[in-house]
C-alpha positions as a Markdown table, in Angstrom:
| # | Residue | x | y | z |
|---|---|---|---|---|
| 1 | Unk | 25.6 | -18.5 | 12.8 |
| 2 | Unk | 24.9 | -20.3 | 9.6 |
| 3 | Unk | 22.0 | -20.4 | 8.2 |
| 4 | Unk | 20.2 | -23.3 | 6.0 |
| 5 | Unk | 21.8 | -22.6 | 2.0 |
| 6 | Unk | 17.4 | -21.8 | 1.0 |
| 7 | Unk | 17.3 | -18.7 | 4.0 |
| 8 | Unk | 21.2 | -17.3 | 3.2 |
| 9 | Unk | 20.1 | -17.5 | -0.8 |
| 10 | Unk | 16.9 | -15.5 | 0.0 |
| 11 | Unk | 18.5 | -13.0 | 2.4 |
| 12 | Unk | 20.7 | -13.0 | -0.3 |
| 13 | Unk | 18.7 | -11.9 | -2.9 |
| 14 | Unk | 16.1 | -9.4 | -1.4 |
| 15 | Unk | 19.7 | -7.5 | -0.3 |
| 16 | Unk | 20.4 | -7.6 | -3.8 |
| 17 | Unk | 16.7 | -6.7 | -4.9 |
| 18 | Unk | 16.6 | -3.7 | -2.5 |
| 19 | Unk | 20.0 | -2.1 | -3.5 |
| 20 | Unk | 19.2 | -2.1 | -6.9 |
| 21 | Unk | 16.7 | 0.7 | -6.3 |
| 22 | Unk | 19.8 | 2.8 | -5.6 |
| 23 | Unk | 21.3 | 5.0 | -7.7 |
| 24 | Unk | 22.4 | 3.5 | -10.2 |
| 25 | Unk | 19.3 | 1.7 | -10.5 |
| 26 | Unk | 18.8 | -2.0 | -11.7 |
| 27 | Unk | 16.8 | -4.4 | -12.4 |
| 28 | Unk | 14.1 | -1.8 | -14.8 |
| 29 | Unk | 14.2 | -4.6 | -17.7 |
| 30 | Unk | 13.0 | -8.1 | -18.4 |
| 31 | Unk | 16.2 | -9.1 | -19.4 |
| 32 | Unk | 18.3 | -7.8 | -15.6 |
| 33 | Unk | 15.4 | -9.7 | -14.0 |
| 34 | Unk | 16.3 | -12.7 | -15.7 |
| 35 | Unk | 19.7 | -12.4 | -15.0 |
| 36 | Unk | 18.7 | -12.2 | -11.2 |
| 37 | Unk | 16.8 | -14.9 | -11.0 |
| 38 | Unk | 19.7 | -17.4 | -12.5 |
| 39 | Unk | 21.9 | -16.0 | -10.3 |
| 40 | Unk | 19.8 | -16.2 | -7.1 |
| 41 | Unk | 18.1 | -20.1 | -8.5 |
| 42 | Unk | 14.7 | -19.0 | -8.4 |
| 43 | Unk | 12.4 | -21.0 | -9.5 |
| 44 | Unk | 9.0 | -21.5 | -10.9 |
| 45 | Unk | 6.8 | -18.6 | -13.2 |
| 46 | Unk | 8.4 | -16.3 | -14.8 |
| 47 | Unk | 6.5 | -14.4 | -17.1 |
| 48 | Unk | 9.6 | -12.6 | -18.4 |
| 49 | Unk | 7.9 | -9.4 | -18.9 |
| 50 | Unk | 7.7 | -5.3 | -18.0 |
| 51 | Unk | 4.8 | -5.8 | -15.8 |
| 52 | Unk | 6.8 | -8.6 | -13.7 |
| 53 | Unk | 9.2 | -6.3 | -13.5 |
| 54 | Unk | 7.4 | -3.7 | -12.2 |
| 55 | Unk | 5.5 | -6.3 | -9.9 |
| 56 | Unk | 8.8 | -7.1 | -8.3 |
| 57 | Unk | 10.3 | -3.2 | -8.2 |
| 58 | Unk | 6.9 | -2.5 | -6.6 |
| 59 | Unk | 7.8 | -5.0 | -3.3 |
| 60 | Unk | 11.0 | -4.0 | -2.8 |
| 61 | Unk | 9.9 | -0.3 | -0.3 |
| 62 | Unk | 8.6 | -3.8 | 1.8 |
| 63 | Unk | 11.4 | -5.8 | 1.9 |
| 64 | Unk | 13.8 | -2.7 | 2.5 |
| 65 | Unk | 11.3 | -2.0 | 6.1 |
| 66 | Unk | 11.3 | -6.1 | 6.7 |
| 67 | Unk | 15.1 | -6.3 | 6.2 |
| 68 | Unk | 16.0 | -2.7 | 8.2 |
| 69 | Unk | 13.1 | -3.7 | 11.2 |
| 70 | Unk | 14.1 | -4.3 | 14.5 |
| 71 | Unk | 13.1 | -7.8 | 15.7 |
| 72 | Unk | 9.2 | -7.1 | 17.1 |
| 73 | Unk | 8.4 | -5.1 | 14.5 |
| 74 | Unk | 10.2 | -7.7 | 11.7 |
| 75 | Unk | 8.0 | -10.7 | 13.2 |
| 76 | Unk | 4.8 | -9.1 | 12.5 |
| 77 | Unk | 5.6 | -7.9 | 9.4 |
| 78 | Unk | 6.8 | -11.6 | 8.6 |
| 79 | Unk | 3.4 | -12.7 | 9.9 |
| 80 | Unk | 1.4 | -10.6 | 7.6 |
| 81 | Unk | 3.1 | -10.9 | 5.0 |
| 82 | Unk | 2.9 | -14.8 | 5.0 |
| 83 | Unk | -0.9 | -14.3 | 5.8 |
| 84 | Unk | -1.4 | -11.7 | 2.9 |
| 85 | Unk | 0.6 | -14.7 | 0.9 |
| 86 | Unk | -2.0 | -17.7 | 2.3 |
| 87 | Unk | 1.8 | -19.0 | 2.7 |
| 88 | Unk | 1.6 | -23.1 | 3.7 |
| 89 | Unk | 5.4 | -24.0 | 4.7 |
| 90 | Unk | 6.1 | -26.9 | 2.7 |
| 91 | Unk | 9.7 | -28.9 | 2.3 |
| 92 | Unk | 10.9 | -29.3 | -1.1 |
| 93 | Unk | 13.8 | -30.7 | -3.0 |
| 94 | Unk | 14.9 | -29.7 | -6.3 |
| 95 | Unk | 17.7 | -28.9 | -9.1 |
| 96 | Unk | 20.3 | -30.6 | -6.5 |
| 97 | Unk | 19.3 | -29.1 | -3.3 |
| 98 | Unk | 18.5 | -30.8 | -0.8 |
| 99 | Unk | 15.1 | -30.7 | 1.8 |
| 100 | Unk | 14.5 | -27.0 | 2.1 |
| 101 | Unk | 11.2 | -25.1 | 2.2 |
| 102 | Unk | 9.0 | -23.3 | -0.3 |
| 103 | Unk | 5.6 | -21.5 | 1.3 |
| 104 | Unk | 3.7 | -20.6 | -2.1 |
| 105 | Unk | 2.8 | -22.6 | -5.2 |
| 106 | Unk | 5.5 | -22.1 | -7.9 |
| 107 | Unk | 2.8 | -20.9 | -10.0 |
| 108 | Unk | 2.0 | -17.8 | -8.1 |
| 109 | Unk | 3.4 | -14.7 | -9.8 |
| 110 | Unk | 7.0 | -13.8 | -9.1 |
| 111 | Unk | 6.6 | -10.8 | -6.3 |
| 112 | Unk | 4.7 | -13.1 | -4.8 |
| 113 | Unk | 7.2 | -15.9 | -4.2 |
| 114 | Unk | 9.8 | -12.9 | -3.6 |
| 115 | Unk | 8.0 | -11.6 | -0.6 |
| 116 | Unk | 7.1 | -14.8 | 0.9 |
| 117 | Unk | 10.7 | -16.4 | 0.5 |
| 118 | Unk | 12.4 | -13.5 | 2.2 |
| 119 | Unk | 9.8 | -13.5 | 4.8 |
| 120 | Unk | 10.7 | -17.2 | 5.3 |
| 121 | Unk | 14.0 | -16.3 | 5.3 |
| 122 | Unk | 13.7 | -13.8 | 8.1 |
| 123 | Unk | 12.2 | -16.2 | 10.5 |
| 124 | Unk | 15.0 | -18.2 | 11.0 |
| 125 | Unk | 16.7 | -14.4 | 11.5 |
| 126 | Unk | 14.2 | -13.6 | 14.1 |
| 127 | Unk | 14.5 | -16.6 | 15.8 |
| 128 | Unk | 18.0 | -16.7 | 16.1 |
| 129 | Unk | 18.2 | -13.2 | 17.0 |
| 130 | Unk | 20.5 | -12.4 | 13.9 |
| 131 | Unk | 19.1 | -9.6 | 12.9 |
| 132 | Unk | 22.8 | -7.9 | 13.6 |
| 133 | Unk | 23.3 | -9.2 | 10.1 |
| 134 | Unk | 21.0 | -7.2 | 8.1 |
| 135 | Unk | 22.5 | -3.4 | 8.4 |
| 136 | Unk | 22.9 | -0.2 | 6.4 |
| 137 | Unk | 26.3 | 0.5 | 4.6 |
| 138 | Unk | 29.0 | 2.2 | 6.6 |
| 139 | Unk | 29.6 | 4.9 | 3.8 |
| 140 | Unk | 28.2 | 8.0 | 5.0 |
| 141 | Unk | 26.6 | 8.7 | 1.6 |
| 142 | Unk | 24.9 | 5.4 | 0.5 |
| 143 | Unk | 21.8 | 4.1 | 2.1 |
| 144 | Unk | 22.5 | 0.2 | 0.6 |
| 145 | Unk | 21.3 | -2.9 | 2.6 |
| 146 | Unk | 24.2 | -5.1 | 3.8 |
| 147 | Unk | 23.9 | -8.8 | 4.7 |
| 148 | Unk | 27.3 | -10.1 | 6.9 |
| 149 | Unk | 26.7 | -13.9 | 7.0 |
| 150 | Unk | 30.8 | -13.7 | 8.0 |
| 151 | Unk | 31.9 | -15.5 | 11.2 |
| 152 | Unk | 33.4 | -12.5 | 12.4 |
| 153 | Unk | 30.7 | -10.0 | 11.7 |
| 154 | Unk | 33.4 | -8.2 | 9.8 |
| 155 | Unk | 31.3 | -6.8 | 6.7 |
| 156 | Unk | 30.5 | -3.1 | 6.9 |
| 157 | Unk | 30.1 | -1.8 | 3.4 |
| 158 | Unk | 27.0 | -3.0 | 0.8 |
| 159 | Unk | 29.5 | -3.4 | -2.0 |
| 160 | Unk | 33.1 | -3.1 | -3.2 |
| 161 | Unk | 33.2 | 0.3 | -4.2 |
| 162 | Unk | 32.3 | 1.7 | -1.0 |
| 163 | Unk | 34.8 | -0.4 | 1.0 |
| 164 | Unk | 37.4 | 0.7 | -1.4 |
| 165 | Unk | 35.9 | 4.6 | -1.4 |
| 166 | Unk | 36.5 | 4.4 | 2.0 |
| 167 | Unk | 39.5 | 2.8 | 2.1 |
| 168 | Unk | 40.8 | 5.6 | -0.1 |
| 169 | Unk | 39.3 | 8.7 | 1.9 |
| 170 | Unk | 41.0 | 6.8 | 5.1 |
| 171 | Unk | 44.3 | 6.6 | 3.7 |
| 172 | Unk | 43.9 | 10.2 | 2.2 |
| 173 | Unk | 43.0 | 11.5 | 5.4 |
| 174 | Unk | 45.8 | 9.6 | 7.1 |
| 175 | Unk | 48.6 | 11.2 | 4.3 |
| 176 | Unk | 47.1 | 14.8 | 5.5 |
| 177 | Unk | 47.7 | 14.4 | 9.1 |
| 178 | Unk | 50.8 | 12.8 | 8.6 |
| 179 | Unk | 52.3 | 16.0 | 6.7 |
């Protein structure tokens, strides 16, 4: 399945947002949020400062149930979430994208548009029953979110390092038995 650019960007990012309350944790400053949101396009208010941070850090226990739910449950916590949010679905074109949809003002404040972005994100998850996407990491000892928007439903591990601390125990283990 691929989904619209707007909905794989926002999956995208609350992934992102919820892993970086693991160890080691990021996003703490004005200055990693900014990076985020240029790498993720947001746009919109930004007040650049600790308590936007903190706004942000504060959502992210929510997105981490939205993201790990299992489809029932994930619809109504879109729905109140988008209710909480007075969220009205509107399409939008902007800094070269094409028709896609915004839900809140892009003066609200930052968590705001966070939450109500991923939650619009997720619908098109629920409805297409694609919630096999959205998973924890394979690695016995991390807890990270992982988003496989692959064809082949290949991805298993939340980043790099543990795919490749994996990799290495497998091969280790395979270079015991073999001696």
């Amino acid at each position: 399945m691929v989904f619209a650019h707007d909905t794989a960007m926002a999956l995208q990012a609350a992934v992102t947002l919820v892993n970086s309350a693991l160890e080691p944790v990021t996003l703490t400053t004005p200055d990693e949020l900014d990076e985020f949101l240029s790498d993720f396009g947001y746009t919109g208010r930004h007040d650049g400062d600790q308590a936007e941070v903190d706004a942000v850090r504060a959502i992210l226990p929510h997105l981490r149930v939205l993201l790990t739910s299992g489809r029932d449950n994930a619809a109504s916590l879109v729905n109140e979430m988008l209710f909480q949010a007075k969220a009205l679905p509107q399409l939008s074109r902007h800094d070269g994208y094409d028709w896609h949809l915004h839900a809140v003002a892009p003066d609200r404040p930052l968590a705001d548009r966070i939450t109500v972005e991923t939650a619009m994100a997720m619908i098109d998850v629920i409805r297409a029953d694609e919630l096999s996407r959205l998973g924890i990491c394979a690695d016995d000892d991390c807890e990270g979110l992982v988003l496989d928007l692959s064809r082949n439903r290949s991805r298993r591990f939340c980043s790099t390092a543990c795919g490749n601390r994996n990799a290495v125990a497998a091969y280790r283990a395979r270079q015991a038995s073999a001696t």
